[in-house]
CSV table of C-alpha atoms and ligand atoms in Angstrom, one decimal:
chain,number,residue,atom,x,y,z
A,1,UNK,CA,143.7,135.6,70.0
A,2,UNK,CA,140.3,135.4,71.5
A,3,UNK,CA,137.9,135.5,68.5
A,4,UNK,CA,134.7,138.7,69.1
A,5,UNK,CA,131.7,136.9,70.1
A,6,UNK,CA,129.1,137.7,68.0
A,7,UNK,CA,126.4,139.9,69.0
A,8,UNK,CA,122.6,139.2,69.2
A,9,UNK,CA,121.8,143.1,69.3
A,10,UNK,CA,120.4,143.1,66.0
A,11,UNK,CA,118.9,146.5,65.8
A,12,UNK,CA,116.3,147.0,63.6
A,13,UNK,CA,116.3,143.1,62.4
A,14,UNK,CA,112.7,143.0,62.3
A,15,UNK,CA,112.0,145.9,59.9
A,16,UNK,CA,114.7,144.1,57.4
A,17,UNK,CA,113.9,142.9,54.1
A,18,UNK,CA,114.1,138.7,54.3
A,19,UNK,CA,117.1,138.5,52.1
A,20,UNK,CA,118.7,140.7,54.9
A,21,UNK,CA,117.6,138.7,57.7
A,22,UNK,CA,119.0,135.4,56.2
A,23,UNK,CA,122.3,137.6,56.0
A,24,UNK,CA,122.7,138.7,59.0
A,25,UNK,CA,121.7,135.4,60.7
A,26,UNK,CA,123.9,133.5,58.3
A,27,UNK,CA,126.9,135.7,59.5
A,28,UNK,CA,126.1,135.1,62.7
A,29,UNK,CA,125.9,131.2,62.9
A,30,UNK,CA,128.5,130.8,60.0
A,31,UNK,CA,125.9,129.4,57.5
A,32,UNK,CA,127.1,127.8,53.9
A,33,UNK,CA,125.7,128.9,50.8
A,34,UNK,CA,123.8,125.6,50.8
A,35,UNK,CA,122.0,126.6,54.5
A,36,UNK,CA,121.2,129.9,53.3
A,37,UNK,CA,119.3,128.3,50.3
A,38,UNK,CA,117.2,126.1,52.2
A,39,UNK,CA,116.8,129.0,54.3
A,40,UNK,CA,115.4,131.2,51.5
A,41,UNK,CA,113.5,128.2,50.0
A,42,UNK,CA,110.3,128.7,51.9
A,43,UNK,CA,108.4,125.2,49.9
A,44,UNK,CA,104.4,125.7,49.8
A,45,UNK,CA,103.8,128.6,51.9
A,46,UNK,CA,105.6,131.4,49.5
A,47,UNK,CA,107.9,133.7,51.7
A,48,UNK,CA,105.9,136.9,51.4
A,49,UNK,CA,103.4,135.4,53.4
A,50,UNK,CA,105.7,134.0,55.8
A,51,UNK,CA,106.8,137.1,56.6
A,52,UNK,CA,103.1,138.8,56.9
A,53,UNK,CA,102.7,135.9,59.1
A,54,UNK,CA,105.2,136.4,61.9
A,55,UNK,CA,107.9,138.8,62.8
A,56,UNK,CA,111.6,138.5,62.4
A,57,UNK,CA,110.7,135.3,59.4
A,58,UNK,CA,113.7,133.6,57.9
A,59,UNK,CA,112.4,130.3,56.7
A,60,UNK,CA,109.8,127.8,56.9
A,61,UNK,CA,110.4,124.6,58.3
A,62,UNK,CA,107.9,121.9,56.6
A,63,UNK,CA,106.3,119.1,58.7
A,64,UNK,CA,104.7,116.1,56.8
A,65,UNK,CA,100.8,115.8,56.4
A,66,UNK,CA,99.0,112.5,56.5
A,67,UNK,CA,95.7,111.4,55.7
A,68,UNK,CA,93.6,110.0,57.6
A,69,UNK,CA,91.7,107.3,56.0
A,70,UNK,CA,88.3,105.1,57.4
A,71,UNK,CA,87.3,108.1,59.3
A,72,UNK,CA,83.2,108.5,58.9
A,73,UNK,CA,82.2,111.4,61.1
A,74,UNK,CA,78.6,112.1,62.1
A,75,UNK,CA,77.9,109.9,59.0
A,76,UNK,CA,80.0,111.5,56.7
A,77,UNK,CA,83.1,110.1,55.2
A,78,UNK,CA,86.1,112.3,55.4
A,79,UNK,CA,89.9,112.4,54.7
A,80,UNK,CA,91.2,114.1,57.4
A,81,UNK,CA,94.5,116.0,57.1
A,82,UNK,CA,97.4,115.8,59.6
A,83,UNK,CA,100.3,117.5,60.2
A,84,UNK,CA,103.1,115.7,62.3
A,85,UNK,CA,106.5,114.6,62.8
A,86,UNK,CA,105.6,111.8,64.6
A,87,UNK,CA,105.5,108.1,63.0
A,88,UNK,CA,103.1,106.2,63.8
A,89,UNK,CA,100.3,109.4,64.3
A,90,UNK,CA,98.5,109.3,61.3
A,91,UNK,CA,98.3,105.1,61.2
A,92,UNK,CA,96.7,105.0,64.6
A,93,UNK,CA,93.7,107.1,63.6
A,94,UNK,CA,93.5,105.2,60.4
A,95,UNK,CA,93.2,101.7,62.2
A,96,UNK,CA,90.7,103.1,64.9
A,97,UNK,CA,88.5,104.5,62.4
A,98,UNK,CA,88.9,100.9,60.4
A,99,UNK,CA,87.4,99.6,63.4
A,100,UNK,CA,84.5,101.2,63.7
A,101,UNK,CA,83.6,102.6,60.5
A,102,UNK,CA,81.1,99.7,60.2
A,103,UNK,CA,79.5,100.4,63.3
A,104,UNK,CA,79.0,103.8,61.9
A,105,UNK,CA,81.9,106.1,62.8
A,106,UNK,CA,81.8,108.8,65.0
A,107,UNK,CA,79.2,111.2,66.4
A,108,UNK,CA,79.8,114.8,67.2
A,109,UNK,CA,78.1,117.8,68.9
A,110,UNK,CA,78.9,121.1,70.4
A,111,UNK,CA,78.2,123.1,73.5
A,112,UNK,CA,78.2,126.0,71.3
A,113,UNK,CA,81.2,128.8,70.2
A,114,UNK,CA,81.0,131.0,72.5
A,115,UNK,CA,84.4,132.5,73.7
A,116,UNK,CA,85.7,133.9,77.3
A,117,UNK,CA,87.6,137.0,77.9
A,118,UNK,CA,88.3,138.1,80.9
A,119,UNK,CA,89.2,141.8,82.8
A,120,UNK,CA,90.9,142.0,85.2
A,121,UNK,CA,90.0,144.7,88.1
A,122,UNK,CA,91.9,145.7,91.2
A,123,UNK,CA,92.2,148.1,94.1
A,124,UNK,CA,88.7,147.4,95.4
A,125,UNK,CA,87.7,148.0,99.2
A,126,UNK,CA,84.0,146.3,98.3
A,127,UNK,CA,84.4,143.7,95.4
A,128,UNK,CA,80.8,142.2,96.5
A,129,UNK,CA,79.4,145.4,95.2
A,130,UNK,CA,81.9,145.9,92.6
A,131,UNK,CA,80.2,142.7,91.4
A,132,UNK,CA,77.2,143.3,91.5
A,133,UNK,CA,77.6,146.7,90.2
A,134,UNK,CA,79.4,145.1,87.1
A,135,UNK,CA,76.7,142.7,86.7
A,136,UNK,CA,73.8,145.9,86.9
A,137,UNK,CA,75.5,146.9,83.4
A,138,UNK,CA,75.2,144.3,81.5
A,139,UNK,CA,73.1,145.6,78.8
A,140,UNK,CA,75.3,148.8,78.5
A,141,UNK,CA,78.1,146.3,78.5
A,142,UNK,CA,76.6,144.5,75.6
A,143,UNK,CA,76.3,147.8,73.3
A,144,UNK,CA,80.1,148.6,74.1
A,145,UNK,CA,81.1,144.8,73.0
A,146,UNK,CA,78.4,144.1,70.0
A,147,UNK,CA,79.5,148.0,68.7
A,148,UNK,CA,83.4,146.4,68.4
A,149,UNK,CA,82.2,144.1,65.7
A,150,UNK,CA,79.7,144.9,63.4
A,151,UNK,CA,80.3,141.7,60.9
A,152,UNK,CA,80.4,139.5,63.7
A,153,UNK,CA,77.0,140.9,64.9
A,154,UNK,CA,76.0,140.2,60.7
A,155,UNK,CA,76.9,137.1,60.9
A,156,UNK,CA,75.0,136.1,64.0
A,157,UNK,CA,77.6,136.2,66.4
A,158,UNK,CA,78.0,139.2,69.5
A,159,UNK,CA,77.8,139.0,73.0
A,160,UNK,CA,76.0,136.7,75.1
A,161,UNK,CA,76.5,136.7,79.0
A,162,UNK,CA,78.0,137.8,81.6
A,163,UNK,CA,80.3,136.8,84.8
A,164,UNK,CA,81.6,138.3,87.6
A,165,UNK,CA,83.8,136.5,89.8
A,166,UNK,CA,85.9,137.6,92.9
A,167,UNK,CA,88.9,135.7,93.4
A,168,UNK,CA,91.6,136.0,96.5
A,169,UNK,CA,94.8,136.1,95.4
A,170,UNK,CA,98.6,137.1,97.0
A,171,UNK,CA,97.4,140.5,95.8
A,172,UNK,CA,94.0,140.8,97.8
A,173,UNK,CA,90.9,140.5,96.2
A,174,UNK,CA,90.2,140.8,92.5
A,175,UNK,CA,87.1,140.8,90.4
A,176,UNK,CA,87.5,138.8,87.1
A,177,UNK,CA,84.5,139.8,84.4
A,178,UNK,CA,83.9,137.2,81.4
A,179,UNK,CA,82.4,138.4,78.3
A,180,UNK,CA,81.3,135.7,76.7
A,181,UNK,CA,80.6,136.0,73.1
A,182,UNK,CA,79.6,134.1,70.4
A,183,UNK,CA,82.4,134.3,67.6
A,184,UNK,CA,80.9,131.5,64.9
A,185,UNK,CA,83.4,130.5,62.6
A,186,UNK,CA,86.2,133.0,64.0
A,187,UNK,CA,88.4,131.4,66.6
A,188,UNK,CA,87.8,134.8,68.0
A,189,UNK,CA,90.8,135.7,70.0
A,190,UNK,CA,90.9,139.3,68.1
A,191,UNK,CA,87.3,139.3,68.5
A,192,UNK,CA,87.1,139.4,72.5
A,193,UNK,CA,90.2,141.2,73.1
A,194,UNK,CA,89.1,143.8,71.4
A,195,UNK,CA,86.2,144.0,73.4
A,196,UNK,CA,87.6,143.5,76.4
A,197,UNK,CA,90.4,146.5,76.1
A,198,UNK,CA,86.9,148.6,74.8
A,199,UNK,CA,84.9,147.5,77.6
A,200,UNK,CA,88.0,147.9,81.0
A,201,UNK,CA,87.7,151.9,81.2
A,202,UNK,CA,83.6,151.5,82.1
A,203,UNK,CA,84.2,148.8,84.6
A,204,UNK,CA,87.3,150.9,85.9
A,205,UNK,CA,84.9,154.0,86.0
A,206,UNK,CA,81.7,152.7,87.2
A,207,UNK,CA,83.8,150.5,90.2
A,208,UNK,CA,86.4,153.3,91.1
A,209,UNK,CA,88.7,150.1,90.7
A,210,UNK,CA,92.1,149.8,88.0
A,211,UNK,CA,91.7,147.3,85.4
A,212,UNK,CA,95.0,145.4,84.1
A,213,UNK,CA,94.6,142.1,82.0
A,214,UNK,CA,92.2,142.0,79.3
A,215,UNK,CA,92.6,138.9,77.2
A,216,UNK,CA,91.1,135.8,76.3
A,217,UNK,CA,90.6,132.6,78.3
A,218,UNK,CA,91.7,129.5,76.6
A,219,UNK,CA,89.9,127.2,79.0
A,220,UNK,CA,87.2,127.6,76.5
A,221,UNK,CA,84.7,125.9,78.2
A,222,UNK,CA,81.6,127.4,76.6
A,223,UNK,CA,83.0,126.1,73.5
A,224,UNK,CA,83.1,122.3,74.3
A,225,UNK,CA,83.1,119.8,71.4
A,226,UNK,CA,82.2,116.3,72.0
A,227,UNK,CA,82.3,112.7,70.4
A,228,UNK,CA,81.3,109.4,71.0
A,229,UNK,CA,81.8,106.2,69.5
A,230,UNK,CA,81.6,102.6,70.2
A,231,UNK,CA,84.0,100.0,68.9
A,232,UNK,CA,82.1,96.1,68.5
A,233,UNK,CA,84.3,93.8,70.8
A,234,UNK,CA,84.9,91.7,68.2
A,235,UNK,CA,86.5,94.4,65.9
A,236,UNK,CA,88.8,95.2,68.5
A,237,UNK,CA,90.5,91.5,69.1
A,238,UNK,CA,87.7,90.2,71.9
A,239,UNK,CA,87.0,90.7,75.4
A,240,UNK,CA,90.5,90.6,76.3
A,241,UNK,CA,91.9,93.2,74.8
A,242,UNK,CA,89.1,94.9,75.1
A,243,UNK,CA,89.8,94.4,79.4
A,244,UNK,CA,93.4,95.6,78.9
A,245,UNK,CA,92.5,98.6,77.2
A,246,UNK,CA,89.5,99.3,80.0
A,247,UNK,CA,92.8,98.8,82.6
A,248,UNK,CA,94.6,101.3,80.5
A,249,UNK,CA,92.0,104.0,81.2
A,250,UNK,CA,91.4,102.9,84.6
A,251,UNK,CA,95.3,103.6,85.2
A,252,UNK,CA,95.2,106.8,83.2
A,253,UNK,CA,91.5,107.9,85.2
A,254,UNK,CA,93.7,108.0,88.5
A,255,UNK,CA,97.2,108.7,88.2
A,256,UNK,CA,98.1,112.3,86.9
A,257,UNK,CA,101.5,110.6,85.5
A,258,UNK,CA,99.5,108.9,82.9
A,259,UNK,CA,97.2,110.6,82.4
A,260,UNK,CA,99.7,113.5,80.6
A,261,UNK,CA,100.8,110.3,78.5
A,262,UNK,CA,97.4,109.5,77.7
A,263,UNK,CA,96.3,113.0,77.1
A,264,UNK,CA,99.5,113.5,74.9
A,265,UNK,CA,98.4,110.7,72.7
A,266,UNK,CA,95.0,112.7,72.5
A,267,UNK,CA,96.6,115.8,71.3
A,268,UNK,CA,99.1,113.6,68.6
A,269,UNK,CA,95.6,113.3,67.0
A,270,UNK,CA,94.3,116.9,67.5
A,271,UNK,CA,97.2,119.0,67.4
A,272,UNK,CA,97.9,117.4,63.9
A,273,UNK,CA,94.5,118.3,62.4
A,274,UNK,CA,94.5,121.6,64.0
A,275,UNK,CA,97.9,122.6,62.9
A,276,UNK,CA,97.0,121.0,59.5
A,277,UNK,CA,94.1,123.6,58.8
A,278,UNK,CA,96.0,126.6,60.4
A,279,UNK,CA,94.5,126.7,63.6
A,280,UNK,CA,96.2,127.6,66.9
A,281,UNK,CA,97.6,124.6,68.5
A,282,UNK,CA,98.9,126.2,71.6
A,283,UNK,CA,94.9,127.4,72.3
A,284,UNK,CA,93.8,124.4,72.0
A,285,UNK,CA,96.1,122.3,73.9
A,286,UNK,CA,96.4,125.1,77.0
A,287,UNK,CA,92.2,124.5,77.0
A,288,UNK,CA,92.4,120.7,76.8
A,289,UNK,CA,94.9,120.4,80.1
A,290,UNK,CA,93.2,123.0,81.8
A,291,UNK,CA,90.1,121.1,81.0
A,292,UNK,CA,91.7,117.9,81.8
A,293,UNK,CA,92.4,119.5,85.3
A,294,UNK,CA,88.8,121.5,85.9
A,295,UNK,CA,87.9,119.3,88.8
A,296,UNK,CA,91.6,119.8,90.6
A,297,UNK,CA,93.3,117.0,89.7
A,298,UNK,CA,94.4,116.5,86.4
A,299,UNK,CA,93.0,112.9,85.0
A,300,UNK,CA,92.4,111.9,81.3
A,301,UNK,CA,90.3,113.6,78.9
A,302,UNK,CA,88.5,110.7,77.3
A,303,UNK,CA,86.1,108.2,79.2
A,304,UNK,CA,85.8,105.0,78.2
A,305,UNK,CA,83.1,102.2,79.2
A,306,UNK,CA,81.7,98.3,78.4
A,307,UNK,CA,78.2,98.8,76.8
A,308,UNK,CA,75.7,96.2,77.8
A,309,UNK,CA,76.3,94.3,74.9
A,310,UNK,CA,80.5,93.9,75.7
A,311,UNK,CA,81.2,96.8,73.3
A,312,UNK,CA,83.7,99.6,74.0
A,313,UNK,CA,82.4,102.8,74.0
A,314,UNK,CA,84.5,106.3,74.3
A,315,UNK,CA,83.5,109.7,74.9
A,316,UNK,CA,85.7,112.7,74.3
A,317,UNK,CA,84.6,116.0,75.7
A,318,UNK,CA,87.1,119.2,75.7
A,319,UNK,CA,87.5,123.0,74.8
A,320,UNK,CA,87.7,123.3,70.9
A,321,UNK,CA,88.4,127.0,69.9
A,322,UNK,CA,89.3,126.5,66.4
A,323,UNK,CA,88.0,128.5,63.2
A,324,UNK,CA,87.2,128.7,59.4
A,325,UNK,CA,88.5,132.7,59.3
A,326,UNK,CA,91.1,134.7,60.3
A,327,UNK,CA,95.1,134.1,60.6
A,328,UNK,CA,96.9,131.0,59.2
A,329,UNK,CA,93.5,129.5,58.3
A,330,UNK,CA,92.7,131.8,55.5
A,331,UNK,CA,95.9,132.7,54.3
A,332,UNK,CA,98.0,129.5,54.5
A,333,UNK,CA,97.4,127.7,51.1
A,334,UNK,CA,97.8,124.5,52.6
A,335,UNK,CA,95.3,125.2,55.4
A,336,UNK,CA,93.1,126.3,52.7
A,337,UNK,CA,93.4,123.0,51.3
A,338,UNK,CA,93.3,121.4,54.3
A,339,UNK,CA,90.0,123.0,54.8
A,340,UNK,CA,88.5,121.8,51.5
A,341,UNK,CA,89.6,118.4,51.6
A,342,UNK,CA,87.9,118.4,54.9
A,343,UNK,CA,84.7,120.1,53.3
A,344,UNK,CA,83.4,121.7,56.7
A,345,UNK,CA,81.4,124.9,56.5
A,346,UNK,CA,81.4,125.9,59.9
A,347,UNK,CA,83.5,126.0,63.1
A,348,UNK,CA,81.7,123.4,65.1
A,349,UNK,CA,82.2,120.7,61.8
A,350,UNK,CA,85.9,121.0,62.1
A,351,UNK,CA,85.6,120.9,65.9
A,352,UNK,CA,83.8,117.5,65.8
A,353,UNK,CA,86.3,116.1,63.5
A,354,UNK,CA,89.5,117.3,65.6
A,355,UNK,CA,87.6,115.9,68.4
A,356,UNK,CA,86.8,112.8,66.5
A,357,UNK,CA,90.6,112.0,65.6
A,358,UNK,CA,91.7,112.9,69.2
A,359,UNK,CA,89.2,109.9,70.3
A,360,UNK,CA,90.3,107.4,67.6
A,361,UNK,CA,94.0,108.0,68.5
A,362,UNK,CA,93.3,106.9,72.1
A,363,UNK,CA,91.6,104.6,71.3
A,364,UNK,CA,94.8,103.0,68.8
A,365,UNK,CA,97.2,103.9,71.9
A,366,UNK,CA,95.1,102.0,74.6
A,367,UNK,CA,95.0,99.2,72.0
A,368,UNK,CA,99.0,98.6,71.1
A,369,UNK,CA,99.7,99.7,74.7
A,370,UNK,CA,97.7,96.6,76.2
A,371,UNK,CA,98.6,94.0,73.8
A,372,UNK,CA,101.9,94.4,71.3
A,373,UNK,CA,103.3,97.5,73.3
A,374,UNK,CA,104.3,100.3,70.7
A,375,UNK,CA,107.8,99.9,70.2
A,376,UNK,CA,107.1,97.1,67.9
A,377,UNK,CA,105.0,99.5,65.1
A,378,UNK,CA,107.0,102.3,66.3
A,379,UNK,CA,110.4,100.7,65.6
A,380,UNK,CA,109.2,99.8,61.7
A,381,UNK,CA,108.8,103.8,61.0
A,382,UNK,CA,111.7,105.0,63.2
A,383,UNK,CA,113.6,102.6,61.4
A,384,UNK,CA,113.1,104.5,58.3
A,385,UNK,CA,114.3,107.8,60.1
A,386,UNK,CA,117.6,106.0,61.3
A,387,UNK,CA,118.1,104.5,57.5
A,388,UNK,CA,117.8,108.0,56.6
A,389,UNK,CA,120.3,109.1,59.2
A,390,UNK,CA,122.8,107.1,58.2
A,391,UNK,CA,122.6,108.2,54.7
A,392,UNK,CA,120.3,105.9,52.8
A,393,UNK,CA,118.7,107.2,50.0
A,394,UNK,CA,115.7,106.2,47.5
A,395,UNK,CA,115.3,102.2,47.7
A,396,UNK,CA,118.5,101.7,50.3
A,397,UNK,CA,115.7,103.9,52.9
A,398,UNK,CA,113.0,100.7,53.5
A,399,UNK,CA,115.7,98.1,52.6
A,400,UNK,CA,118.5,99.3,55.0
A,401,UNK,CA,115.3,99.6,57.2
A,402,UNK,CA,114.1,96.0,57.2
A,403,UNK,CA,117.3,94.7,57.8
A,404,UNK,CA,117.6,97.1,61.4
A,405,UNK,CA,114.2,95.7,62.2
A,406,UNK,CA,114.6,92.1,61.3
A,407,UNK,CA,118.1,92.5,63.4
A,408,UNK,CA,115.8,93.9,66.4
A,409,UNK,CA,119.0,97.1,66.7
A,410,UNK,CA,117.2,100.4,65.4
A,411,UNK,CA,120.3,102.0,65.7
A,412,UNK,CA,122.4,104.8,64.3
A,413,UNK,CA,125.6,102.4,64.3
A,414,UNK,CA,124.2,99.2,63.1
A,415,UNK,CA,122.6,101.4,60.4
A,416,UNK,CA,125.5,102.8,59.2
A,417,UNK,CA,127.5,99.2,59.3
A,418,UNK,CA,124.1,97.6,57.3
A,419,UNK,CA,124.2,100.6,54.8
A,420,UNK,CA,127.6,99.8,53.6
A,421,UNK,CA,127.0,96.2,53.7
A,422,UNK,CA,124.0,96.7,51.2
A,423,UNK,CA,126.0,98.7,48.8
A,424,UNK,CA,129.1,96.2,48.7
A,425,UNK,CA,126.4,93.5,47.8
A,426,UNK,CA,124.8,95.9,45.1
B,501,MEV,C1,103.1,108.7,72.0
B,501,MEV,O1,103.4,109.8,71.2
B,501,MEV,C2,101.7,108.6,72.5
B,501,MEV,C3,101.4,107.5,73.5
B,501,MEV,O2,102.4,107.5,74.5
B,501,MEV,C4,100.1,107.8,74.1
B,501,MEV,C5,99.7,106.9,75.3
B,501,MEV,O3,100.6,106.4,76.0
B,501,MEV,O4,98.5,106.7,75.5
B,501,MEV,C6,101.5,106.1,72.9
């Protein structure tokens, strides 16, 4: 007999208690007693936040954070938090900043932190005037947007400016309005959409147009953060390497296919940090590729360049809409901590330093890329995954490991053969 499948229609599965939840899902997937433990053991972020946190919670999963070390920023020395699965992450910015921490570090600015939403209006026969019409109201439009938020306003931020844009699209004409407002230490997504919804029935009413989206932009590009540093030739290995890594860029400056490598390798560095202190990695990586893209043709992020001297130097410039307040970052303990061990006080700090890690760990992947290649590095610390694979435990984990990289197999088999090899000799 055909066993019922069972059914996803969980009614009501959101507005369950946790212990519920993990029930029902547990019947569902035919979870042990053991899964439904580590489901219900939520580690460092305690479940009742979890669940004020996102709908439909039923666990935590928990991702490793890294330091990382050598990192002087805007002549500061800081220990910068990470939060990744990946190996090898955390060492690259480590080993960049080793190299040019004597040279003093890295230097960071901002374009400012100001934020974009955007409304949407349709079903106009004159858009030109709709425009301008738009544009007439902007200090009515300020009072309807500064009135949304009167901390923000206490705290320096509001409004700012102004945009109207038409656009063709498959649906005729459409006139796009950016508010752009300062949000200071909020990553201010709530901020602007708030204002946006407020603002769409005036620019509906005083255009005869229909509004539909109101949301954000997260090609932040008001809110740009920026570093530079320069790496002394001979700290990097000489003029060679120094070449290779320029013919690494080079490669990455003019074909889109690298450059999403390259890129990625940028975000390994900032999406760590920004997950790390709560922040929303998805906004941030959606601005840096649309960024990456702004001139119509998607080409890497950083810049890189031989100083007159022979030195390296690399710029980083992209879209950094992170924040001190608001979601994960307030409430998450570890963010908190993340935030402390950082010891920023604003917005823009933490930008320069996200921005500042994404640099370094291009910087390490152009390196290893034109002279060892990473598999070598890699291999070490994705040995240590396999060891754990195959069922190593405590010491057997880095011995089991050297032995599958001095063998040159990294593999689940050969780890499994080694493993019981090491215990018959114990
Ligand atoms: C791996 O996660 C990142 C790299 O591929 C980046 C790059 O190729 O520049 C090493």
């Amino acid at each position: 007999m055909n066993q019922a499948t069972p059914s996803s229609r969980l009614t009501g599965f959101h507005k369950q208690s946790v212990a519920d939840r993990i029930g029902q899902v547990s019947d569902f997937a035919g979870l042990n007693a053991e899964e439904r433990a580590l489901l219900a053991n939520t580690g460092n972020l305690p479940q009742d936040l979890a669940n004020h946190l996102i709908d439909s919670m039923i666990g935590n999963i928990n991702i490793p954070v890294g330091v990382a070390t050598n990192m002087r920023i805007d002549g500061r020395d800081v220990l910068v938090p990470m939060a990744t699965e990946e190996s090898s992450v955390v060492a690259a910015v480590c080993n960049a900043g080793r190299q040019c921490y004597d040279n003093g570090g890295f230097i960071t600015s901002m374009s400012g932190t100001r934020m974009i939403a955007q409304i949407q209006l349709v079903d106009i026969a004159d858009p030109e005037h709709a425009r301008i019409r738009i544009l007439e109201r902007v200090d009515e439009i300020r009072a309807i947007c500064d009135e949304c938020d009167p901390i923000l306003i206490k705290l320096g931020g509001g409004f700012r400016d102004l945009e109207v844009r038409v656009i063709d699209s498959r649906s005729g004409p459409m006139v796009i309005t950016h508010i752009i407002v300062d949000t200071r230490d909020a990553m201010g997504a709530n901020a602007v959409n708030t204002m946006a919804e407020k603002l769409a029935p005036s620019i509906a009413a005083w255009t005869g147009g229909r509004t539909y989206l109101r949301i954000l932009s997260n090609l932040a590009d008001r809110r740009l953060a920026r570093v530079r540093c320069v790496w002394p030739v001979e700290a990097i290995g000489g003029a060679e390497v120094r070449d290779g890594m320029m013919l690494a860029y080079h490669f990455a400056e003019a074909d889109p296919y690298r450059a999403a490598t390259h890129n990625k390798g940028i975000m390994n560095g900032i999406s760590a940090v920004v997950m790390a202190t709560g922040n929303d990695t998805r906004a941030v990586e959606a601005g840096a590729h649309a960024y990456a893209a702004r001139n119509g043709r998607y080409t890497s992020l950083t810049k890189w360049e031989v100083t007159a001297e022979g030195h390296l130097a690399g710029v980083l410039e992209l879209p950094m809409a992170v924040g001190l307040v608001g979601g994960a970052t307030k409430v998450h303990p570890m963010a908190r901590l993340a935030l402390k061990m950082l010891g920023v006080t604003s917005a823009e700090q933490l930008a320069g330093i996200i921005t500042a890690v994404g640099l370094a760990q291009n910087f390490a992947a152009l390196r290893v890329l034109a002279t060892t290649g990473v598999q070598k590095g890699h291999m070490a610390l994705h040995a240590h995954n396999i060891a754990m694979m195959a069922g190593a435990v405590g010491g057997e984990v880095d011995a089991l490991a050297k032995v599958l990289v001095a063998g040159g197999k990294v593999r689940i088999d050969v780890a499994e053969a080694e493993l019981k090899k090491l215990r018959a000799a114990a």
